[in-house]
Every structure is written in structure tokens, then in C-alpha cells.
Short mmCIF file of C-alpha atoms in Angstrom, two decimals:
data_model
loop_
_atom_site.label_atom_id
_atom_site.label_comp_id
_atom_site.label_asym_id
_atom_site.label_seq_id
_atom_site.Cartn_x
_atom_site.Cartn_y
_atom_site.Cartn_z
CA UNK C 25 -0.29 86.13 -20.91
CA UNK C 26 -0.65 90.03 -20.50
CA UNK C 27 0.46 93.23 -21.62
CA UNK C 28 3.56 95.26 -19.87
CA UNK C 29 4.77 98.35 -20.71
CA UNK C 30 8.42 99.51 -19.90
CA UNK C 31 7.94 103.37 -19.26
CA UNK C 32 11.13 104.38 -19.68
CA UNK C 33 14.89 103.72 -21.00
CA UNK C 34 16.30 102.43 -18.23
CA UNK C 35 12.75 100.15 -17.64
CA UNK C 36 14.00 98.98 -21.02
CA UNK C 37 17.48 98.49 -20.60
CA UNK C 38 17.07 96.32 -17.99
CA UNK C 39 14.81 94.15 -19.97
CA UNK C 40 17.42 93.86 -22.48
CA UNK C 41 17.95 89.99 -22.32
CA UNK C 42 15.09 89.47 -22.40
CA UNK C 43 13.87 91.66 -25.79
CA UNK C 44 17.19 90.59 -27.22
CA UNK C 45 16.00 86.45 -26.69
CA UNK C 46 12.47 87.71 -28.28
CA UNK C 47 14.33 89.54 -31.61
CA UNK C 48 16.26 86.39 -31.81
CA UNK C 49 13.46 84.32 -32.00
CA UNK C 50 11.39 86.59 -34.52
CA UNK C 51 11.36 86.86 -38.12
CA UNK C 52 13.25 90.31 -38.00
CA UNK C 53 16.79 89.99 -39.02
CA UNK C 54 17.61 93.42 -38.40
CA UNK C 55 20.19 93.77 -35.92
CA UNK C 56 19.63 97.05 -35.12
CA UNK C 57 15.95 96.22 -33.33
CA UNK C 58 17.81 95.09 -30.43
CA UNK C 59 17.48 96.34 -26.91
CA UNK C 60 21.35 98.14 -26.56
CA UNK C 61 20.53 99.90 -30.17
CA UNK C 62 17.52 100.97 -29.26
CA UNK C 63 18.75 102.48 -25.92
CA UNK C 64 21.38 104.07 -27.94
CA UNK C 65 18.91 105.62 -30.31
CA UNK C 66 17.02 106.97 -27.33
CA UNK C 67 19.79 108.54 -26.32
CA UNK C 68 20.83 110.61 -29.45
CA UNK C 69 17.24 111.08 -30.96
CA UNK C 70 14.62 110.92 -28.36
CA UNK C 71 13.69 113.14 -25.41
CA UNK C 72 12.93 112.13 -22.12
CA UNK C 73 9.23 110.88 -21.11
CA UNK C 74 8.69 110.39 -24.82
CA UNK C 75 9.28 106.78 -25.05
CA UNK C 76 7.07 103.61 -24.33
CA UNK C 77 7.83 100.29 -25.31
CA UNK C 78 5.11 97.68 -24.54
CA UNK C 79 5.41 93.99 -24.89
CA UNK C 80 3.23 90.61 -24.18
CA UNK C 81 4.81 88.43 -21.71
CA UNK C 82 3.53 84.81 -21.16
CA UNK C 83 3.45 82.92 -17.77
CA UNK C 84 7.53 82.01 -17.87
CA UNK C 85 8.19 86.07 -18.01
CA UNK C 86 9.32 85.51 -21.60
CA UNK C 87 8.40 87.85 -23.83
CA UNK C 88 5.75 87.26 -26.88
CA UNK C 89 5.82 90.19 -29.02
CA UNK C 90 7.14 93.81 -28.33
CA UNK C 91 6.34 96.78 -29.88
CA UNK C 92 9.29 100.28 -28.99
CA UNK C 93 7.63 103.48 -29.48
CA UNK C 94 8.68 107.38 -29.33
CA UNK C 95 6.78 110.18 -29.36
CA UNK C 96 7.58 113.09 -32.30
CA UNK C 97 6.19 115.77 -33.71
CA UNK C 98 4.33 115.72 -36.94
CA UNK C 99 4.52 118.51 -38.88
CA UNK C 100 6.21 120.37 -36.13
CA UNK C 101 3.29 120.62 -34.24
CA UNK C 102 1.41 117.28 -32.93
CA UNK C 103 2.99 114.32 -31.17
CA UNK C 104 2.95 110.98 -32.88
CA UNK C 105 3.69 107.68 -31.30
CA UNK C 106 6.13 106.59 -33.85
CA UNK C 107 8.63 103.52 -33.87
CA UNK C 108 11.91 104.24 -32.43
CA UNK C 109 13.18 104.99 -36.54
CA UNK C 110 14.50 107.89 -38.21
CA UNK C 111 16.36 108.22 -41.79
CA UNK C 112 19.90 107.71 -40.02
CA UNK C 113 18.70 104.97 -38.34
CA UNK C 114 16.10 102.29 -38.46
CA UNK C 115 15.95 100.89 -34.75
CA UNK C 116 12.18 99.82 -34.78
CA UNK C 117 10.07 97.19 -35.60
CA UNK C 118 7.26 94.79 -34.74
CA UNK C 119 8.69 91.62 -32.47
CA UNK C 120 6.62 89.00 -32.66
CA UNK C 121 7.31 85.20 -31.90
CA UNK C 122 5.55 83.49 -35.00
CA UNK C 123 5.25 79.69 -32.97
CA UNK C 124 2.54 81.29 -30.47
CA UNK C 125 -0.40 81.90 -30.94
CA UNK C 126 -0.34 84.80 -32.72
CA UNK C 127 -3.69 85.76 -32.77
CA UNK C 128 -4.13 85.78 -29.03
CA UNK C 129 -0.53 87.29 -28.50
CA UNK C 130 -1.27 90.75 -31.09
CA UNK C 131 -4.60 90.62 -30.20
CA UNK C 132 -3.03 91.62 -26.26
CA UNK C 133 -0.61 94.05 -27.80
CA UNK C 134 -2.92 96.19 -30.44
CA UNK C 135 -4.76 97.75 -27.88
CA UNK C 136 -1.24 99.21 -26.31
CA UNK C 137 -1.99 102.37 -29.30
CA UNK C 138 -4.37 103.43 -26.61
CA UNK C 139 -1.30 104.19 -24.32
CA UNK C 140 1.25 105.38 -26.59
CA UNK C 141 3.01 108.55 -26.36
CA UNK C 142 1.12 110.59 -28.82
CA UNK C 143 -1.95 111.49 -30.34
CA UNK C 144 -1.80 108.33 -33.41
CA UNK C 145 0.28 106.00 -34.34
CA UNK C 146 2.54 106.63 -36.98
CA UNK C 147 4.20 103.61 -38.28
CA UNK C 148 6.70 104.45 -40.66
CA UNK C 149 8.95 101.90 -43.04
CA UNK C 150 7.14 98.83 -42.41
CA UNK C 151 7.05 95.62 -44.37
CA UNK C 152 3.57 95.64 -44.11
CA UNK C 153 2.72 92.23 -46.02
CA UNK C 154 4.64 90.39 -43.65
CA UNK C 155 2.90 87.93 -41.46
CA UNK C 156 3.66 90.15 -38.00
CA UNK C 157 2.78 93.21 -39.20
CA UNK C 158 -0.44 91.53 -41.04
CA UNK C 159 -1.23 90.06 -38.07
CA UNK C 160 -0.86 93.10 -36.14
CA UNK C 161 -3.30 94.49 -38.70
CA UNK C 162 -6.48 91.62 -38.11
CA UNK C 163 -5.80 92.44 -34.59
CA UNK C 164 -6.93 96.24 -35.10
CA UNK C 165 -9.58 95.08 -37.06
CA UNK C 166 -10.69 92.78 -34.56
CA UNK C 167 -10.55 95.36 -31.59
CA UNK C 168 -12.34 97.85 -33.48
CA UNK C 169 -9.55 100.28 -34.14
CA UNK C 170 -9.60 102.43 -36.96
CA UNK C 171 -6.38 101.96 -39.34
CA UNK C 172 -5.11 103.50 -42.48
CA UNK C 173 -2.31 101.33 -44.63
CA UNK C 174 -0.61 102.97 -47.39
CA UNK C 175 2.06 101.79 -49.30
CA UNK C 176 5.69 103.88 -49.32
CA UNK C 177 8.19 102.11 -51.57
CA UNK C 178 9.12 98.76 -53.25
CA UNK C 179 12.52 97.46 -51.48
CA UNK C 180 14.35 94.43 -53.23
CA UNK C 181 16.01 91.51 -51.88
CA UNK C 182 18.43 89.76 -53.66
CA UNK C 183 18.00 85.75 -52.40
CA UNK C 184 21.92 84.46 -52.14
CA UNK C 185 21.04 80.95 -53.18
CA UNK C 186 22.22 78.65 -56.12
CA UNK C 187 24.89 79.47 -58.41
CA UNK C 188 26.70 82.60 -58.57
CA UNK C 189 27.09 82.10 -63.07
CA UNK C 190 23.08 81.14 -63.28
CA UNK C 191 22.27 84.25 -61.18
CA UNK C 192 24.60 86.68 -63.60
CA UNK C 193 22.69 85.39 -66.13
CA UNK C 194 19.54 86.78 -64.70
CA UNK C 195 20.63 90.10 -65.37
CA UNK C 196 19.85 92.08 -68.96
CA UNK C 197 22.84 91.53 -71.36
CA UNK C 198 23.45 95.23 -71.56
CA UNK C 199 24.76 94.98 -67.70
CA UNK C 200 25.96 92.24 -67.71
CA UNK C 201 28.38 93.14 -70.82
CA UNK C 202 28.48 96.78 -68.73
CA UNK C 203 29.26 95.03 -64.87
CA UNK C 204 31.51 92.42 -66.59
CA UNK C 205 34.13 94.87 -68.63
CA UNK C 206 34.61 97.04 -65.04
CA UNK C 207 35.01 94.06 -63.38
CA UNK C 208 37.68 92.66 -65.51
CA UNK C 209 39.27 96.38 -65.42
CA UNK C 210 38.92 96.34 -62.06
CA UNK C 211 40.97 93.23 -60.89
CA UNK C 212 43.70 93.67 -63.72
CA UNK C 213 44.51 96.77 -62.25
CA UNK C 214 47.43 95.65 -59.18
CA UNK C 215 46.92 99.01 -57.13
CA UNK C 216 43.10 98.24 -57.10
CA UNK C 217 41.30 95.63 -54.45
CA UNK C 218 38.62 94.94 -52.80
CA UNK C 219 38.43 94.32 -48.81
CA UNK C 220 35.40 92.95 -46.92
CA UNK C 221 35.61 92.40 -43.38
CA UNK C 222 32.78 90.73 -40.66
CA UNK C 223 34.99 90.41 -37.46
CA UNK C 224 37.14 93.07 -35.61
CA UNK C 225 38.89 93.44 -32.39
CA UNK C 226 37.29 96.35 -30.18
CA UNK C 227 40.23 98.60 -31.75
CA UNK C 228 39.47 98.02 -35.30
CA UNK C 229 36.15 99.36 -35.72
CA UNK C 230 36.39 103.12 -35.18
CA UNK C 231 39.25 103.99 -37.75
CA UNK C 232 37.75 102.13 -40.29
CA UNK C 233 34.41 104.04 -39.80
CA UNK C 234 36.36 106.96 -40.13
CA UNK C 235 37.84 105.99 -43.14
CA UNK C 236 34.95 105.21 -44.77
CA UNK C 237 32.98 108.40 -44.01
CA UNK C 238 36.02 110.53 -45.43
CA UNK C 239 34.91 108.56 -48.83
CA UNK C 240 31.13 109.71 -48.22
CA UNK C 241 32.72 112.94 -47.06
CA UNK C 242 33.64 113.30 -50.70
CA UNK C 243 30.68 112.24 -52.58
CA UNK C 244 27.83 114.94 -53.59
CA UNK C 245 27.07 114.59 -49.57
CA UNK C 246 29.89 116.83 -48.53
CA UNK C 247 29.27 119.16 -51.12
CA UNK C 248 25.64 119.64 -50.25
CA UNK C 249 26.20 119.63 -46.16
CA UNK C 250 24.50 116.39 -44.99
CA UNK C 251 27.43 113.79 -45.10
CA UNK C 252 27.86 111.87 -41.71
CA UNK C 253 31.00 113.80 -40.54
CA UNK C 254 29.26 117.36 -41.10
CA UNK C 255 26.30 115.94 -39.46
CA UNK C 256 26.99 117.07 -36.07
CA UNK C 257 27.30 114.08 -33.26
CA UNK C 258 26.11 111.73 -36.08
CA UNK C 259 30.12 110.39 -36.61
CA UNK C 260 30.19 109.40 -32.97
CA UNK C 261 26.65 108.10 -32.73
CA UNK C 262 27.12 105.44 -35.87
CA UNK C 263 30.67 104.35 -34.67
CA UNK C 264 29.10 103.61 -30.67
CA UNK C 265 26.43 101.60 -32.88
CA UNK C 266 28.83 99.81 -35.17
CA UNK C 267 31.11 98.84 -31.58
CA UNK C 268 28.04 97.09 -30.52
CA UNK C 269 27.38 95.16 -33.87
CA UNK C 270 31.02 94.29 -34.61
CA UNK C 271 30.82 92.87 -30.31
CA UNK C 272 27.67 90.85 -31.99
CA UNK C 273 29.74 89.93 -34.76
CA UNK C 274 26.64 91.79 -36.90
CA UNK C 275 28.54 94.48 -39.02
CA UNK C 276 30.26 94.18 -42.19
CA UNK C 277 32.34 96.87 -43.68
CA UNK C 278 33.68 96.77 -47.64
CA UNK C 279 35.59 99.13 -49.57
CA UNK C 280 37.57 99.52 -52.65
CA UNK C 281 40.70 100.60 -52.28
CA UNK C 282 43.17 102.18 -54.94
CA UNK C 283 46.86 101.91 -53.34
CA UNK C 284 45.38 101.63 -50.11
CA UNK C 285 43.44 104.30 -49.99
CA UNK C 286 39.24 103.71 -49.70
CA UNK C 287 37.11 104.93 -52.88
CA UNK C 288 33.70 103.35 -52.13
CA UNK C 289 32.79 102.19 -48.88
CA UNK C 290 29.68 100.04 -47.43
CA UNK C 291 28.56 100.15 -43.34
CA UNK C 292 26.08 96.70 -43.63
CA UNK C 293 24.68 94.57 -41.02
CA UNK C 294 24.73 91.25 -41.20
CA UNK C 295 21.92 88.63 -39.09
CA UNK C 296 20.02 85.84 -39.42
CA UNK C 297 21.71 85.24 -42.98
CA UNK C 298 20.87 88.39 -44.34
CA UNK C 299 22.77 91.26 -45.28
CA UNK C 300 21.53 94.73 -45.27
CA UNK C 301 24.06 97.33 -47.05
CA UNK C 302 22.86 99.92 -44.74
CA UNK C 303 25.06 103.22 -45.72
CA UNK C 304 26.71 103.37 -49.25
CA UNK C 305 29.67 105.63 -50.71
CA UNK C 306 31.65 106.71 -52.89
CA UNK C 307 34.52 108.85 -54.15
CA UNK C 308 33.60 111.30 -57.01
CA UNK C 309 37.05 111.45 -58.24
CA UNK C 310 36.41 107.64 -59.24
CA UNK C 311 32.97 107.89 -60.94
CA UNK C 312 33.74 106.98 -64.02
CA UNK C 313 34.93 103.44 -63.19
CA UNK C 314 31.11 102.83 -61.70
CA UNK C 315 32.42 102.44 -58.08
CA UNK C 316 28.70 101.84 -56.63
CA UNK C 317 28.33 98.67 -59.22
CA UNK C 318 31.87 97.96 -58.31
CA UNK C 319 31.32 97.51 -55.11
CA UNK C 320 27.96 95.80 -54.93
CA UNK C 321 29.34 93.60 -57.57
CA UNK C 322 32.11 92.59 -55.22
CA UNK C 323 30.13 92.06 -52.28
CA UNK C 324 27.04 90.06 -53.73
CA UNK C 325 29.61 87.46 -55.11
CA UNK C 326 31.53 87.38 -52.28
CA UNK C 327 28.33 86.14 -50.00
CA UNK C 328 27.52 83.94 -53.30
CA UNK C 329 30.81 82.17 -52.11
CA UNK C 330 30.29 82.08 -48.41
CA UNK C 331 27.74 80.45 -46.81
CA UNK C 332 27.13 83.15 -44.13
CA UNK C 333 23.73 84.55 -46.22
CA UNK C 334 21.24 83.55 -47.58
CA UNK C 335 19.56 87.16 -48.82
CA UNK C 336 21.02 90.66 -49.76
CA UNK C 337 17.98 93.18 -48.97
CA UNK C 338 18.72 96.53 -50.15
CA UNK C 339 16.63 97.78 -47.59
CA UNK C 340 15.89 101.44 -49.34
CA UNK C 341 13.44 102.16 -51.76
CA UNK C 342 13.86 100.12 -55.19
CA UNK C 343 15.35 102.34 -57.72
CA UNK C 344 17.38 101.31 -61.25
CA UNK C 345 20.16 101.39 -59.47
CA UNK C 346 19.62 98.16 -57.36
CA UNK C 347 16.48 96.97 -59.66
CA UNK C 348 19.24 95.89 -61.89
CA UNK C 349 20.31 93.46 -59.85
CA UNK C 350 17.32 91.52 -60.28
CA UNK C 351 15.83 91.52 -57.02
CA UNK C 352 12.92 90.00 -55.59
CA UNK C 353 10.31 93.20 -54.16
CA UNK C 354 8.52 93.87 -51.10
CA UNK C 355 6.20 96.33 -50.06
CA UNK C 356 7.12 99.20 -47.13
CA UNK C 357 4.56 101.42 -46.25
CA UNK C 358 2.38 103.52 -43.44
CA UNK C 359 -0.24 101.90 -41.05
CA UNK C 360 -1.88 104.87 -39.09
CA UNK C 361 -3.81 104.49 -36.48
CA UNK C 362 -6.29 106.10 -34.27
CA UNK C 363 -6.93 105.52 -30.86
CA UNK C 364 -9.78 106.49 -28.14
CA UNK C 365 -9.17 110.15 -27.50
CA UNK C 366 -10.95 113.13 -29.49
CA UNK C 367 -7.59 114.71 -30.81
CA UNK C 368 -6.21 111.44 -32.10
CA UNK C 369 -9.98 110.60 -33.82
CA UNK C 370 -10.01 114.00 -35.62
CA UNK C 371 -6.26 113.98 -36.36
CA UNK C 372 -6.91 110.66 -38.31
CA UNK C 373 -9.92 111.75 -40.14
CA UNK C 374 -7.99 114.83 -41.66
CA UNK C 375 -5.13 112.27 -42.80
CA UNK C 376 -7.14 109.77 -44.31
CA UNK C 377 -9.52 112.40 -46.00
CA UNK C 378 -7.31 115.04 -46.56
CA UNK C 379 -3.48 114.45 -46.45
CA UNK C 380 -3.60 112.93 -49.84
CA UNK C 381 -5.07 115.94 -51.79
CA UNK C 382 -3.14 117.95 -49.72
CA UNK C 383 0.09 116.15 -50.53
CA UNK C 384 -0.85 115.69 -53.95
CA UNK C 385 -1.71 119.47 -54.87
CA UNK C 386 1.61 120.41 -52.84
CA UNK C 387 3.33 118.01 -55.38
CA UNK C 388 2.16 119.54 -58.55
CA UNK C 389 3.01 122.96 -57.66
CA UNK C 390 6.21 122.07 -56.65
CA UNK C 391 6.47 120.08 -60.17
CA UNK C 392 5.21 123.43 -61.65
CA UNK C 393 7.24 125.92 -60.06
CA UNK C 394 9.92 123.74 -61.06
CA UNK C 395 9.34 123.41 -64.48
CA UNK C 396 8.08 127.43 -64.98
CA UNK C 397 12.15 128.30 -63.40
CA UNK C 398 13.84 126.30 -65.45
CA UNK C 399 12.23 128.14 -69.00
#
């Protein structure tokens, strides 16, 4: 075995069958870690000679675990190796084939922090309780490396198994009684349905995308700015994506529709029998029929009818919204950590000693200022 590096995007891209044949034999099921989403990523967020993707390759030239990196800046000021990840998209992850030996395999690729484009690494959004990523922990530990793990969020997943009556019954009466009555309202009414769709000819995808971001278009998104189609080049960016996952047969797209016209929409991905809802809207106009519940209603017991899942995972931060739902948790969090050079070392001590007050104090005088404007 031994440790490559691919140096640049199109080092990357032409590893692509071979990163894609590693994702499909790890544990991640999320589409978007693979090699033509990542490029694409690169392309719309990233700058050139900020990127680094290093990987452990065994004796055959196939490819053990892989780890994408991209350098940004922290506070505006000092580089980060990061995963290839941002809030519009979450491209990056750790790749790691679980039947090697995993020990020897991470132990190879921890040291690659050492090389990466920026003064720590910032790992962002990780599942960090799950074996590859606790694995990729013992291996810091074993090599020496300082590390800082802190968790972000809760995220729930929703296992699609059993029977789709003894799961309802798992949820308080109140919603079910609450979920049940716009349900019923929902399907008596004949100019109201619901549409879910998993495979599309090359045509298809693009005007439904557009359809469906006119819905988020009119939620409290458009109003405030930071919908996708007054995002600048973000429209055109998420449709090239969804091409590539509908050519996978990986994306799933639902809406409710009144008349034929969309008034909640879902962009999900769909791998590995698990569906991630990815981007969720819906029409303000229609708010007091609970689209959101609506719609998540529809879809969960539509995949409790089809055998294509086996888990829902919300894949944000667990909030009453989906917690209702009765979800099983998991933990996403941070793992800084701090490599050889001087800059990185004293970066690292001021984040693990510092940050957290600093964050903390910044928190309660935002809470105050807050609460002394609205007297």
C-alpha cells in the first residue's frame, strides 16, 4: 500500500473510476462524494492550486480510502484545508473501504494533514461516531497528531423498515391526529396531488428544477434574498449536479401540486437505500395546509411502500420539525487538526483554548443586544 495525492482537478478527474469504485464500496451513501460532483464543486466554489485530494492505493492500483480537500479562508484571513463542502453543497467526506485493514489503511492516510492545502484541518459536518471517521481519529492518535472533536448538531434518520401503520404509531397522538386530518384533506381535494419521480430522460431534469425553485423562490427565501434563483450561478450549478445524479439514477424530485401547479417541492438524493431530502420548499400562499408535513408525509410513505430504501436521513441539524418524525440521531461535528508547521501549531492552540470563550461571549452579547432592542 501507499499514499498518493492527486494535485489537482484534472489529476482527479482522471481518477474518477477509480474514486467512484472506492465510494461504491464505502459506507457513504451520499451520492454527491463522487468524483464528477466533486469536480463540479471545484469548479463553482474552489480556486485553482487550492485543492488536494489524497488517497491509499493498494498493490492492484485500487484505491483504499480517499480523503478530497480545499483550501479556504477562515475568518477571512487564514487558509484551512477543509473538505470539498459548503452549505449549498456537501461534496466531501471520508472514503474508506471498511473490509481492509483499516488500521493500516488510515494509519497511511492521517499523516496526508501534513500536506494539505492550509494551515489545519478543518473538518466540517462529519458523522464523527462512525467507524471511518473514528478510525480516522485512533489513527491521529496513533501518529501523534494533535486533534480537537467537537460536536455540531444531532441529525435524524428515519429507518424505512417494517410496517408503515406500526411506524405512525410511533409518533405522539397530537401529530398524528394533526398529520392525519391534512392528510385526509389533502387527498379529498381532486385539484390536489402528489408527484414523486426517481428516473428522467436527459430533457426532464432541468424544467423541473426550475419549477421547483420558483416554489422556494416564493417562500421567506425570496423575500430575504438568498433563494437559489437570486443566488447568482447557483440555479445553473444545482441543475449541472442534478443532470449527473438523475444519469446515476441518484435524484429524486417530489412536489405537491394544486391544479398542476408545484406548492412544495423536494431536490433528494437517493443511494445505497437511503434517501437524503437534500433542499426543501414551499409556497407561502399554502402555509396553512402544513405543506412541509404534507410533503414529508407523502414521501416517507411512499418509500414505506417501495422497496428502494431502507433509511430517510434528514441530513440537517435535528430540529421539531423533523424530530417529530421519530427519528433515530446521530452526531455531526468538527475534528480539527494540527499539523507540523509553527502557524498551524499556534493556530490550533488559540482554537482549542480560546475559540470557545470567544464564541461564547460573542453569543451572549448578541443574545443581549437582542433582547435590550426589542424593550
Amino acid at each position: 500500500m501507499r499514499l498518493i495525492q492527486y494535485r489537482n482537478a484534472a489529476e482527479f478527474s482522471a481518477a474518477a473510476d477509480k474514486w467512484d469504485d472506492l465510494w461504491t464500496r464505502s459506507a457513504c451513501a451520499v451520492p454527491a462524494v463522487r468524483s464528477a460532483i466533486i469536480s463540479d464543486w471545484l469548479l463553482q466554489f474552489s480556486q485553482p492550486g487550492k485543492f488536494k485530494a489524497f488517497a491509499v492505493e493498494d498493490s492492484e492500483g485500487r484505491l483504499l480510502a480517499a480523503l478530497p480537500l480545499a483550501a479556504r479562508k477562515l475568518g477571512g484571513v487564514v487558509e484551512v484545508a477543509g473538505l470539498t463542502s459548503n452549505p449549498w453543497a456537501p461534496c466531501g467526506d471520508l472514503l474508506l473501504d471498511e473490509t481492509t485493514d483499516t488500521d493500516a489503511v488510515l494509519d497511511l492516510l492521517a499523516p496526508c494533514i501534513h500536506q494539505a492545502p492550509g494551515a489545519l484541518g478543518w473538518f466540517d459536518g462529519v458523522a464523527i461516531d462512525t467507524p471511518r471517521w473514528v478510525g480516522f481519529q485512533n489513527a491521529l492518535r496513533r501518529a501523534g497528531m494533535s486533534f480537537d472533536v467537537r460536536e455540531s448538531c444531532l441529525v435524524g434518520v428515519v429507518p424505512v423498515t417494517g410496517n408503515w401503520d406500526a411506524y405512525r404509531k410511533t409518533w405522539s397522538k397530537n401529530f398524528r391526529q394533526v398529520v392525519g386530518r391534512r392528510v385526509r384533506r389533502f387527498r379529498e381535494d381532486e385539484n390536489r396531488t402528489f408527484r414523486i419521480q426517481h428516473s428522467f430522460s436527459p430533457a426532464e431534469v432541468r424544467p423541473l428544477l426550475e419549477r421547483g425553485f420558483e416554489v422556494e423562490d416564493r417562500c421567506w427565501k425570496g423575500e430575504a434574498g438568498s433563494s437559489i434563483v437570486r443566488s447568482p450561478g447557483m440555479a445553473a450549478y444545482l441543475i449541472r449536479q442534478s443532470e449527473q445524479l438523475a444519469a446515476w439514477g441518484q435524484l429524486t424530485l417530489a412536489f405537491l401540486e394544486e391544479k398542476g401547479r408545484p406548492f412544495a417541492f423536494e431536490l433528494g438524493w437517493t443511494a445505497k437505500g437511503v434517501h437524503h431530502p437534500f433542499k426543501v420548499a414551499y409556497d407561502e400562499e399554502f402555509k396553512s395546509c402544513g405543506p412541509g408535513q404534507l410533503l414529508l408525509h407523502e414521501v416517507i410513505e411512499h418509500f414505506f411502500h417501495d422497496d428502494q430504501v431502507h433509511a430517510i436521513d434528514f441530513t440537517g441539524p435535528l430540529q421539531s420539525y423533523t424530530d417529530r418524525w421519530r427519528p433515530e440521531p446521530y452526531r455531526l461535528g468538527r475534528i480539527v487538526v494540527s499539523p507540523r508547521q509553527l502557524l498551524g501549531k499556534t493556530m490550533y492552540f488559540g482554537y482549542k483554548h480560546v475559540w470557545g470563550s470567544y464564541r461564547k461571549f460573542k453569543n451572549r452579547n448578541q443574545v443581549t443586544v437582542s433582547e435590550a432592542s426589542s424593550l
